[in-house]
Amino acid sequence: MEPLRGDESSVEPDETTIATRGREVDGVAVETVLGELPRPTVAWSADGQRVAAGGSVATITADGADRFDHVRRAGEALFAGRTVESDLPRAARPRLFGGFAFHEGDKDGGQSPWDGFPDAQFVLPAVQVVRTDDGSTWVVVTATGPSAATEAEARLDEWVERVEALEDEPPEDGPGIERRTFTPDDAGWRRQVEAAVERIRRGTLRKVVLAGALTVDLRDELSVPSVYERLSETYPDCFRFLVAPEGGGQFFGATPERLISRDGRTVRTEALAGSTGRGDTPEEDEWLASELQDNDKDRHEHDLVVEAIKTQLSPYATSISTGDRTVRRLATVQHLQTPVTAELAEDDHVLSLVEALHPTPAVGGLPPDEALETIKETEAFDRGWYASPVGWFDAEGDGTFAVAIRSAVATERRATLFAGNGIVGDSDPDREWDEVQLKYRPVLDALE
């Protein structure tokens, strides 16, 4: 099936008749299947569910500022022709997986690690292996067209046999790192932070998130399925994702930050801002967490994010509530975190909420327009899909999207990692540099 452009207003019914068939199989690690799947390949692990999917029976792409609305409309048209077996668990029913670029239409000239990644791309997988939150594993096949049901049933038999023949194996060692290149280097970073602090002190800019890039040349060829499995073992409570389009690199990561989850009219998100390292002992860990809770700079940065999320959701919600601010502990870093829950006034699609929230002040800044302009003027690289929404949505308009931080885009022998920090009026460049290095660690540890 030809890719669907996001700005298409309609598609022919016989082209978008969707049949999905699935079968429960003996448990196999979802990560084991990744290496067997064709491009485009996606993987998603969160909220007790794991998905590895490959091939595409439909692809939606969009460019420009209207990319969220374009994808939503094309997805609704695509799902209008679906037929699904009623005994499939909800997590195994058709979903569109993908993500968006941080900025629209702002690609570097020449060769870029983001070649093959448009401003938005979502795929309806041809085959997926799903581990549901109750521990069952399903092989699911989707086909489109007049003979969709017959084709899906035939391919289901083939894929069940292939999956059941696989044997779980421990992940391979990382490829190793030969050379590292920072963009900017530490001196350039200091100049950027000092310039941002000066802009904050003299103007209306309240906060801006500046990011850096770390490009590593790898000693051996990269096995993204193995890296993905190591991230899953080390960061089981994070959102793990992989997006590998045809003709491009592979974007993957383990992010602690949920952008939005919609289930009917209930919406969940959280503010995640303010960070410190982990201690070598439980006592040092507690001391660092206490210092983070009491630090005026970190609390100020965090409160800005909480208030901005509430403001962004308020046009859609009948009620918004926040939980207690706590410390979220990960393997290499600790964050201030506040959960936010809202009840929608209408049946707004999850992509409408994604558009309203992106970018949060945790990855952009405040006021949003001035912060984004500062990022474009300051950063020396293309963010691509870094810090952007990645996730899935379904025919009901439900879905979950995470913020693609703690991430990298990679080819066979090179990976570019990204990390950023929120800059406010009293930010210290050296401390901010040290915190950014901590945020590279999840992917670096998986590569080394």
GROMACS .gro file of C-alpha atoms in nm:
model
  448
    1MET     CA    1   0.000   0.000   0.000
    2GLU     CA    2   0.130   0.344  -0.089
    3PRO     CA    3   0.223   0.572   0.201
    4LEU     CA    4  -0.055   0.803   0.312
    5ARG     CA    5   0.033   1.168   0.328
    6GLY     CA    6  -0.103   1.342   0.631
    7ASP     CA    7  -0.275   1.606   0.422
    8GLU     CA    8  -0.492   1.357   0.232
    9SER     CA    9  -0.857   1.426   0.305
   10SER     CA   10  -0.981   1.080   0.210
   11VAL     CA   11  -0.870   0.738   0.093
   12GLU     CA   12  -1.053   0.474  -0.106
   13PRO     CA   13  -1.242   0.222   0.114
   14ASP     CA   14  -1.104  -0.085  -0.064
   15GLU     CA   15  -0.752   0.041  -0.003
   16THR     CA   16  -0.803   0.081   0.371
   17THR     CA   17  -1.000  -0.230   0.461
   18ILE     CA   18  -0.798  -0.358   0.754
   19ALA     CA   19  -0.809  -0.711   0.888
   20THR     CA   20  -0.617  -0.807   1.201
   21ARG     CA   21  -0.571  -1.164   1.322
   22GLY     CA   22  -0.381  -1.283   1.627
   23ARG     CA   23  -0.293  -1.591   1.825
   24GLU     CA   24  -0.154  -1.642   2.173
   25VAL     CA   25   0.184  -1.817   2.185
   26ASP     CA   26   0.422  -1.941   2.450
   27GLY     CA   27   0.614  -1.658   2.609
   28VAL     CA   28   0.911  -1.534   2.410
   29ALA     CA   29   1.106  -1.220   2.493
   30VAL     CA   30   0.973  -0.942   2.272
   31GLU     CA   31   1.328  -0.814   2.224
   32THR     CA   32   1.426  -1.153   2.075
   33VAL     CA   33   1.188  -1.092   1.786
   34LEU     CA   34   1.329  -0.751   1.690
   35GLY     CA   35   1.616  -0.892   1.487
   36GLU     CA   36   1.375  -1.101   1.278
   37LEU     CA   37   1.145  -0.818   1.172
   38PRO     CA   38   1.159  -0.624   0.845
   39ARG     CA   39   1.190  -0.246   0.818
   40PRO     CA   40   1.024  -0.025   0.913
   41THR     CA   41   1.069  -0.157   1.265
   42VAL     CA   42   0.923  -0.021   1.587
   43ALA     CA   43   0.936  -0.128   1.949
   44TRP     CA   44   0.753   0.007   2.251
   45SER     CA   45   0.768  -0.097   2.615
   46ALA     CA   46   0.568   0.078   2.887
   47ASP     CA   47   0.295   0.032   3.148
   48GLY     CA   48   0.349  -0.345   3.162
   49GLN     CA   49   0.320  -0.391   2.785
   50ARG     CA   50   0.591  -0.470   2.529
   51VAL     CA   51   0.560  -0.453   2.152
   52ALA     CA   52   0.802  -0.541   1.872
   53ALA     CA   53   0.665  -0.477   1.525
   54GLY     CA   54   0.787  -0.477   1.167
   55GLY     CA   55   0.679  -0.410   0.814
   56SER     CA   56   0.403  -0.169   0.725
   57VAL     CA   57   0.062  -0.216   0.565
   58ALA     CA   58   0.012   0.162   0.582
   59THR     CA   59   0.245   0.452   0.648
   60ILE     CA   60   0.136   0.806   0.736
   61THR     CA   61   0.382   1.090   0.693
   62ALA     CA   62   0.340   1.463   0.735
   63ASP     CA   63   0.556   1.774   0.730
   64GLY     CA   64   0.513   2.126   0.863
   65ALA     CA   65   0.335   2.295   1.150
   66ASP     CA   66   0.008   2.106   1.083
   67ARG     CA   67   0.170   1.763   1.114
   68PHE     CA   68  -0.023   1.663   1.428
   69ASP     CA   69  -0.363   1.736   1.274
   70HIS     CA   70  -0.263   1.575   0.943
   71VAL     CA   71  -0.160   1.251   1.113
   72ARG     CA   72  -0.477   1.245   1.321
   73ARG     CA   73  -0.706   1.286   1.020
   74ALA     CA   74  -0.519   1.029   0.811
   75GLY     CA   75  -0.524   0.785   1.102
   76GLU     CA   76  -0.898   0.826   1.149
   77ALA     CA   77  -0.955   0.759   0.779
   78LEU     CA   78  -0.734   0.452   0.792
   79PHE     CA   79  -0.899   0.303   1.100
   80ALA     CA   80  -1.249   0.355   0.956
   81GLY     CA   81  -1.212   0.031   0.755
   82ARG     CA   82  -1.083  -0.199   1.027
   83THR     CA   83  -1.217  -0.540   1.122
   84VAL     CA   84  -1.072  -0.698   1.435
   85GLU     CA   85  -1.119  -1.034   1.597
   86SER     CA   86  -1.315  -0.976   1.916
   87ASP     CA   87  -1.101  -1.211   2.126
   88LEU     CA   88  -0.782  -1.008   2.075
   89PRO     CA   89  -0.676  -0.824   2.391
   90ARG     CA   90  -0.692  -0.450   2.358
   91ALA     CA   91  -0.313  -0.413   2.359
   92ALA     CA   92  -0.290  -0.639   2.050
   93ARG     CA   93  -0.544  -0.450   1.839
   94PRO     CA   94  -0.430  -0.221   1.555
   95ARG     CA   95  -0.226   0.079   1.659
   96LEU     CA   96  -0.025   0.334   1.466
   97PHE     CA   97   0.329   0.367   1.605
   98GLY     CA   98   0.567   0.653   1.539
   99GLY     CA   99   0.658   1.006   1.633
  100PHE     CA  100   0.730   1.363   1.539
  101ALA     CA  101   1.026   1.593   1.489
  102PHE     CA  102   1.093   1.850   1.762
  103HIS     CA  103   1.088   2.141   1.515
  104GLU     CA  104   0.895   2.135   1.190
  105GLY     CA  105   1.078   2.169   0.860
  106ASP     CA  106   1.415   2.256   1.011
  107LYS     CA  107   1.657   2.000   0.870
  108ASP     CA  108   2.032   2.042   0.845
  109GLY     CA  109   2.170   2.060   0.495
  110GLY     CA  110   2.391   1.776   0.374
  111GLN     CA  111   2.425   1.442   0.545
  112SER     CA  112   2.244   1.414   0.876
  113PRO     CA  113   2.179   1.130   1.122
  114TRP     CA  114   1.811   1.218   1.073
  115ASP     CA  115   1.799   1.124   0.704
  116GLY     CA  116   1.484   0.916   0.657
  117PHE     CA  117   1.299   1.081   0.948
  118PRO     CA  118   1.029   1.323   0.825
  119ASP     CA  119   0.851   1.575   1.048
  120ALA     CA  120   0.605   1.298   1.136
  121GLN     CA  121   0.578   0.930   1.052
  122PHE     CA  122   0.350   0.654   1.178
  123VAL     CA  123   0.322   0.295   1.063
  124LEU     CA  124   0.050   0.033   1.093
  125PRO     CA  125   0.270  -0.275   1.140
  126ALA     CA  126   0.229  -0.583   0.921
  127VAL     CA  127   0.331  -0.807   1.212
  128GLN     CA  128   0.380  -0.750   1.580
  129VAL     CA  129   0.457  -0.953   1.889
  130VAL     CA  130   0.283  -0.818   2.197
  131ARG     CA  131   0.338  -0.898   2.564
  132THR     CA  132   0.033  -0.773   2.752
  133ASP     CA  133   0.024  -0.655   3.111
  134ASP     CA  134  -0.126  -0.989   3.221
  135GLY     CA  135   0.183  -1.174   3.093
  136SER     CA  136   0.032  -1.330   2.779
  137THR     CA  137   0.215  -1.310   2.445
  138TRP     CA  138   0.042  -1.265   2.111
  139VAL     CA  139   0.152  -1.276   1.750
  140VAL     CA  140  -0.063  -1.030   1.555
  141VAL     CA  141  -0.077  -0.985   1.177
  142THR     CA  142  -0.255  -0.707   0.989
  143ALA     CA  143  -0.337  -0.688   0.619
  144THR     CA  144  -0.524  -0.439   0.402
  145GLY     CA  145  -0.723  -0.457   0.079
  146PRO     CA  146  -1.015  -0.663  -0.053
  147SER     CA  147  -0.857  -0.996   0.053
  148ALA     CA  148  -0.726  -0.866   0.382
  149ALA     CA  149  -0.883  -1.132   0.603
  150THR     CA  150  -0.755  -1.425   0.396
  151GLU     CA  151  -0.407  -1.275   0.371
  152ALA     CA  152  -0.390  -1.203   0.744
  153GLU     CA  153  -0.486  -1.559   0.835
  154ALA     CA  154  -0.224  -1.707   0.603
  155ARG     CA  155   0.055  -1.482   0.726
  156LEU     CA  156  -0.044  -1.542   1.088
  157ASP     CA  157   0.034  -1.914   1.051
  158GLU     CA  158   0.374  -1.829   0.903
  159TRP     CA  159   0.470  -1.582   1.177
  160VAL     CA  160   0.348  -1.797   1.464
  161GLU     CA  161   0.574  -2.075   1.340
  162ARG     CA  162   0.871  -1.837   1.308
  163VAL     CA  163   0.822  -1.684   1.652
  164GLU     CA  164   0.775  -2.016   1.829
  165ALA     CA  165   1.102  -2.140   1.675
  166LEU     CA  166   1.299  -1.854   1.834
  167GLU     CA  167   1.503  -1.911   2.148
  168ASP     CA  168   1.567  -1.639   2.402
  169GLU     CA  169   1.934  -1.553   2.438
  170PRO     CA  170   2.112  -1.299   2.660
  171PRO     CA  171   2.187  -0.968   2.488
  172GLU     CA  172   2.520  -0.932   2.313
  173ASP     CA  173   2.791  -0.715   2.460
  174GLY     CA  174   2.790  -0.353   2.354
  175PRO     CA  175   2.985  -0.265   2.039
  176GLY     CA  176   3.234  -0.053   2.233
  177ILE     CA  177   3.329   0.309   2.176
  178GLU     CA  178   3.643   0.422   1.994
  179ARG     CA  179   3.599   0.801   1.980
  180ARG     CA  180   3.370   1.065   2.131
  181THR     CA  181   3.292   1.409   1.993
  182PHE     CA  182   3.087   1.665   2.186
  183THR     CA  183   2.877   1.933   2.015
  184PRO     CA  184   2.935   2.181   2.168
  185ASP     CA  185   3.249   2.106   2.370
  186ASP     CA  186   3.268   2.215   2.733
  187ALA     CA  187   3.394   2.564   2.647
  188GLY     CA  188   3.120   2.613   2.388
  189TRP     CA  189   2.863   2.487   2.635
  190ARG     CA  190   2.977   2.743   2.893
  191ARG     CA  191   2.937   3.025   2.640
  192GLN     CA  192   2.588   2.905   2.545
  193VAL     CA  193   2.469   2.878   2.905
  194GLU     CA  194   2.614   3.218   2.997
  195ALA     CA  195   2.443   3.377   2.696
  196ALA     CA  196   2.111   3.213   2.788
  197VAL     CA  197   2.140   3.326   3.153
  198GLU     CA  198   2.210   3.681   3.035
  199ARG     CA  199   1.906   3.671   2.808
  200ILE     CA  200   1.690   3.546   3.097
  201ARG     CA  201   1.812   3.820   3.330
  202ARG     CA  202   1.751   4.104   3.088
  203GLY     CA  203   1.432   3.997   2.913
  204THR     CA  204   1.107   3.801   2.920
  205LEU     CA  205   1.267   3.456   2.882
  206ARG     CA  206   1.217   3.264   3.206
  207LYS     CA  207   1.368   2.926   3.120
  208VAL     CA  208   1.525   2.755   2.821
  209VAL     CA  209   1.636   2.394   2.780
  210LEU     CA  210   1.968   2.370   2.600
  211ALA     CA  211   2.084   2.035   2.468
  212GLY     CA  212   2.412   1.888   2.356
  213ALA     CA  213   2.501   1.607   2.119
  214LEU     CA  214   2.762   1.336   2.172
  215THR     CA  215   2.868   1.147   1.860
  216VAL     CA  216   3.045   0.816   1.922
  217ASP     CA  217   3.228   0.602   1.670
  218LEU     CA  218   3.171   0.236   1.750
  219ARG     CA  219   3.432  -0.037   1.758
  220ASP     CA  220   3.197  -0.305   1.623
  221GLU     CA  221   2.872  -0.303   1.431
  222LEU     CA  222   2.575  -0.200   1.639
  223SER     CA  223   2.300  -0.449   1.728
  224VAL     CA  224   2.008  -0.227   1.820
  225PRO     CA  225   1.795  -0.521   1.946
  226SER     CA  226   2.069  -0.604   2.197
  227VAL     CA  227   2.104  -0.240   2.304
  228TYR     CA  228   1.726  -0.218   2.339
  229GLU     CA  229   1.723  -0.529   2.557
  230ARG     CA  230   1.998  -0.393   2.781
  231LEU     CA  231   1.804  -0.067   2.821
  232SER     CA  232   1.495  -0.269   2.912
  233GLU     CA  233   1.686  -0.461   3.179
  234THR     CA  234   1.842  -0.149   3.333
  235TYR     CA  235   1.543   0.087   3.299
  236PRO     CA  236   1.232  -0.133   3.335
  237ASP     CA  237   1.024   0.158   3.470
  238CYS     CA  238   1.103   0.388   3.178
  239PHE     CA  239   0.940   0.413   2.836
  240ARG     CA  240   1.164   0.220   2.595
  241PHE     CA  241   1.121   0.287   2.226
  242LEU     CA  242   1.272   0.212   1.887
  243VAL     CA  243   1.181   0.370   1.555
  244ALA     CA  244   1.368   0.246   1.247
  245PRO     CA  245   1.217   0.377   0.921
  246GLU     CA  246   1.304   0.243   0.580
  247GLY     CA  247   1.611   0.413   0.443
  248GLY     CA  248   1.717   0.576   0.770
  249GLY     CA  249   1.897   0.521   1.095
  250GLN     CA  250   1.751   0.379   1.415
  251PHE     CA  251   1.620   0.604   1.692
  252PHE     CA  252   1.599   0.446   2.035
  253GLY     CA  253   1.606   0.528   2.402
  254ALA     CA  254   1.475   0.478   2.754
  255THR     CA  255   1.295   0.790   2.869
  256PRO     CA  256   1.149   0.851   3.214
  257GLU     CA  257   0.914   1.123   3.088
  258ARG     CA  258   0.554   1.060   2.986
  259LEU     CA  259   0.411   1.333   2.765
  260ILE     CA  260   0.050   1.212   2.772
  261SER     CA  261  -0.167   0.902   2.809
  262ARG     CA  262  -0.535   0.912   2.712
  263ASP     CA  263  -0.780   0.637   2.809
  264GLY     CA  264  -1.129   0.758   2.726
  265ARG     CA  265  -1.166   1.095   2.893
  266THR     CA  266  -0.900   1.032   3.155
  267VAL     CA  267  -0.558   1.183   3.087
  268ARG     CA  268  -0.232   1.123   3.270
  269THR     CA  269   0.095   1.307   3.245
  270GLU     CA  270   0.370   1.426   3.479
  271ALA     CA  271   0.616   1.705   3.531
  272LEU     CA  272   0.974   1.583   3.534
  273ALA     CA  273   1.231   1.858   3.588
  274GLY     CA  274   1.519   1.918   3.825
  275SER     CA  275   1.790   1.654   3.852
  276THR     CA  276   2.089   1.530   4.045
  277GLY     CA  277   2.310   1.222   4.042
  278ARG     CA  278   2.293   0.892   4.231
  279GLY     CA  279   2.499   0.824   4.540
  280ASP     CA  280   2.750   0.547   4.592
  281THR     CA  281   2.572   0.445   4.914
  282PRO     CA  282   2.208   0.454   5.029
  283GLU     CA  283   2.299   0.734   5.269
  284GLU     CA  284   2.455   0.944   4.992
  285ASP     CA  285   2.154   0.871   4.771
  286GLU     CA  286   1.920   1.005   5.040
  287TRP     CA  287   2.140   1.311   5.094
  288LEU     CA  288   2.137   1.394   4.722
  289ALA     CA  289   1.760   1.345   4.704
  290SER     CA  290   1.708   1.573   5.002
  291GLU     CA  291   1.937   1.836   4.852
  292LEU     CA  292   1.741   1.815   4.525
  293GLN     CA  293   1.411   1.867   4.710
  294ASP     CA  294   1.551   2.171   4.891
  295ASN     CA  295   1.738   2.330   4.599
  296ASP     CA  296   1.573   2.659   4.502
  297LYS     CA  297   1.689   2.643   4.139
  298ASP     CA  298   1.555   2.291   4.084
  299ARG     CA  299   1.226   2.357   4.263
  300HIS     CA  300   1.173   2.674   4.063
  301GLU     CA  301   1.243   2.494   3.736
  302HIS     CA  302   1.009   2.211   3.838
  303ASP     CA  303   0.724   2.441   3.943
  304LEU     CA  304   0.742   2.619   3.607
  305VAL     CA  305   0.683   2.286   3.431
  306VAL     CA  306   0.390   2.190   3.657
  307GLU     CA  307   0.212   2.520   3.603
  308ALA     CA  308   0.273   2.515   3.228
  309ILE     CA  309   0.125   2.164   3.192
  310LYS     CA  310  -0.185   2.267   3.385
  311THR     CA  311  -0.221   2.577   3.167
  312GLN     CA  312  -0.182   2.375   2.846
  313LEU     CA  313  -0.441   2.116   2.953
  314SER     CA  314  -0.695   2.359   3.095
  315PRO     CA  315  -0.877   2.433   2.764
  316TYR     CA  316  -0.955   2.060   2.730
  317ALA     CA  317  -1.028   1.960   3.088
  318THR     CA  318  -1.315   1.979   3.336
  319SER     CA  319  -1.075   1.909   3.621
  320ILE     CA  320  -0.699   1.888   3.674
  321SER     CA  321  -0.529   1.750   3.982
  322THR     CA  322  -0.165   1.711   4.084
  323GLY     CA  323  -0.008   1.456   4.315
  324ASP     CA  324   0.275   1.501   4.560
  325ARG     CA  325   0.614   1.608   4.434
  326THR     CA  326   0.853   1.317   4.482
  327VAL     CA  327   1.202   1.212   4.375
  328ARG     CA  328   1.215   0.969   4.082
  329ARG     CA  329   1.525   0.748   4.105
  330LEU     CA  330   1.681   0.599   3.793
  331ALA     CA  331   2.005   0.408   3.748
  332THR     CA  332   2.227   0.716   3.704
  333VAL     CA  333   2.013   1.017   3.793
  334GLN     CA  334   1.733   1.139   4.020
  335HIS     CA  335   1.453   1.378   3.918
  336LEU     CA  336   1.180   1.579   4.080
  337GLN     CA  337   0.846   1.442   3.960
  338THR     CA  338   0.484   1.551   4.002
  339PRO     CA  339   0.197   1.345   3.853
  340VAL     CA  340  -0.086   1.531   3.678
  341THR     CA  341  -0.432   1.384   3.605
  342ALA     CA  342  -0.713   1.548   3.406
  343GLU     CA  343  -1.067   1.466   3.297
  344LEU     CA  344  -1.153   1.580   2.945
  345ALA     CA  345  -1.464   1.782   2.870
  346GLU     CA  346  -1.491   1.629   2.520
  347ASP     CA  347  -1.357   1.321   2.339
  348ASP     CA  348  -1.043   1.499   2.223
  349HIS     CA  349  -0.801   1.277   2.030
  350VAL     CA  350  -0.472   1.202   2.202
  351LEU     CA  351  -0.288   1.378   1.915
  352SER     CA  352  -0.475   1.700   1.991
  353LEU     CA  353  -0.335   1.678   2.344
  354VAL     CA  354   0.011   1.592   2.214
  355GLU     CA  355   0.006   1.906   2.002
  356ALA     CA  356  -0.112   2.115   2.296
  357LEU     CA  357   0.165   1.990   2.527
  358HIS     CA  358   0.463   1.973   2.290
  359PRO     CA  359   0.713   2.093   2.378
  360THR     CA  360   0.675   2.096   2.754
  361PRO     CA  361   0.893   2.343   2.946
  362ALA     CA  362   1.099   2.039   3.053
  363VAL     CA  363   1.244   2.018   2.701
  364GLY     CA  364   1.164   2.362   2.556
  365GLY     CA  365   1.124   2.648   2.799
  366LEU     CA  366   0.908   2.948   2.892
  367PRO     CA  367   0.761   3.144   2.730
  368PRO     CA  368   0.743   2.870   2.463
  369ASP     CA  369   0.795   3.083   2.152
  370GLU     CA  370   1.090   3.275   2.291
  371ALA     CA  371   1.245   2.956   2.428
  372LEU     CA  372   1.215   2.778   2.093
  373GLU     CA  373   1.368   3.073   1.914
  374THR     CA  374   1.658   3.069   2.162
  375ILE     CA  375   1.709   2.696   2.101
  376LYS     CA  376   1.717   2.743   1.724
  377GLU     CA  377   1.963   3.032   1.752
  378THR     CA  378   2.187   2.861   2.008
  379GLU     CA  379   2.213   2.488   1.944
  380ALA     CA  380   2.473   2.378   1.690
  381PHE     CA  381   2.292   2.066   1.569
  382ASP     CA  382   1.954   1.947   1.444
  383ARG     CA  383   1.741   1.802   1.726
  384GLY     CA  384   1.552   1.585   1.479
  385TRP     CA  385   1.323   1.359   1.682
  386TYR     CA  386   1.516   1.414   2.006
  387ALA     CA  387   1.289   1.539   2.291
  388SER     CA  388   0.989   1.493   2.064
  389PRO     CA  389   0.668   1.291   2.113
  390VAL     CA  390   0.702   0.919   2.032
  391GLY     CA  391   0.437   0.656   2.095
  392TRP     CA  392   0.112   0.517   1.957
  393PHE     CA  393  -0.258   0.584   1.906
  394ASP     CA  394  -0.555   0.363   1.819
  395ALA     CA  395  -0.893   0.382   1.649
  396GLU     CA  396  -1.063   0.523   1.961
  397GLY     CA  397  -0.822   0.817   1.981
  398ASP     CA  398  -0.654   0.670   2.289
  399GLY     CA  399  -0.279   0.639   2.310
  400THR     CA  400   0.041   0.702   2.500
  401PHE     CA  401   0.329   0.929   2.405
  402ALA     CA  402   0.661   0.975   2.580
  403VAL     CA  403   0.917   1.253   2.547
  404ALA     CA  404   1.211   1.108   2.354
  405ILE     CA  405   1.496   1.202   2.587
  406ARG     CA  406   1.778   0.967   2.701
  407SER     CA  407   1.798   0.872   2.337
  408ALA     CA  408   2.023   0.827   2.036
  409VAL     CA  409   2.001   0.793   1.660
  410ALA     CA  410   2.239   0.535   1.517
  411THR     CA  411   2.370   0.369   1.206
  412GLU     CA  412   2.587   0.058   1.192
  413ARG     CA  413   2.908   0.212   1.329
  414ARG     CA  414   2.807   0.552   1.467
  415ALA     CA  415   2.558   0.681   1.721
  416THR     CA  416   2.462   1.036   1.814
  417LEU     CA  417   2.335   1.077   2.170
  418PHE     CA  418   2.142   1.376   2.302
  419ALA     CA  419   2.094   1.529   2.646
  420GLY     CA  420   1.980   1.865   2.780
  421ASN     CA  421   1.925   2.071   3.091
  422GLY     CA  422   1.692   2.350   3.191
  423ILE     CA  423   1.863   2.688   3.219
  424VAL     CA  424   1.721   2.954   3.452
  425GLY     CA  425   1.856   3.280   3.588
  426ASP     CA  426   2.087   3.127   3.850
  427SER     CA  427   2.217   2.832   3.646
  428ASP     CA  428   2.585   2.748   3.679
  429PRO     CA  429   2.744   2.631   3.349
  430ASP     CA  430   2.977   2.378   3.516
  431ARG     CA  431   2.697   2.215   3.713
  432GLU     CA  432   2.475   2.206   3.405
  433TRP     CA  433   2.755   2.039   3.205
  434ASP     CA  434   2.797   1.773   3.474
  435GLU     CA  435   2.423   1.701   3.479
  436VAL     CA  436   2.414   1.664   3.100
  437GLN     CA  437   2.692   1.404   3.120
  438LEU     CA  438   2.478   1.202   3.363
  439LYS     CA  439   2.195   1.201   3.110
  440TYR     CA  440   2.414   1.048   2.840
  441ARG     CA  441   2.488   0.752   3.067
  442PRO     CA  442   2.182   0.531   2.993
  443VAL     CA  443   2.265   0.496   2.623
  444LEU     CA  444   2.643   0.512   2.673
  445ASP     CA  445   2.632   0.225   2.921
  446ALA     CA  446   2.430   0.019   2.673
  447LEU     CA  447   2.684   0.086   2.397
  448GLU     CA  448   3.004   0.027   2.594
   0.00000   0.00000   0.00000
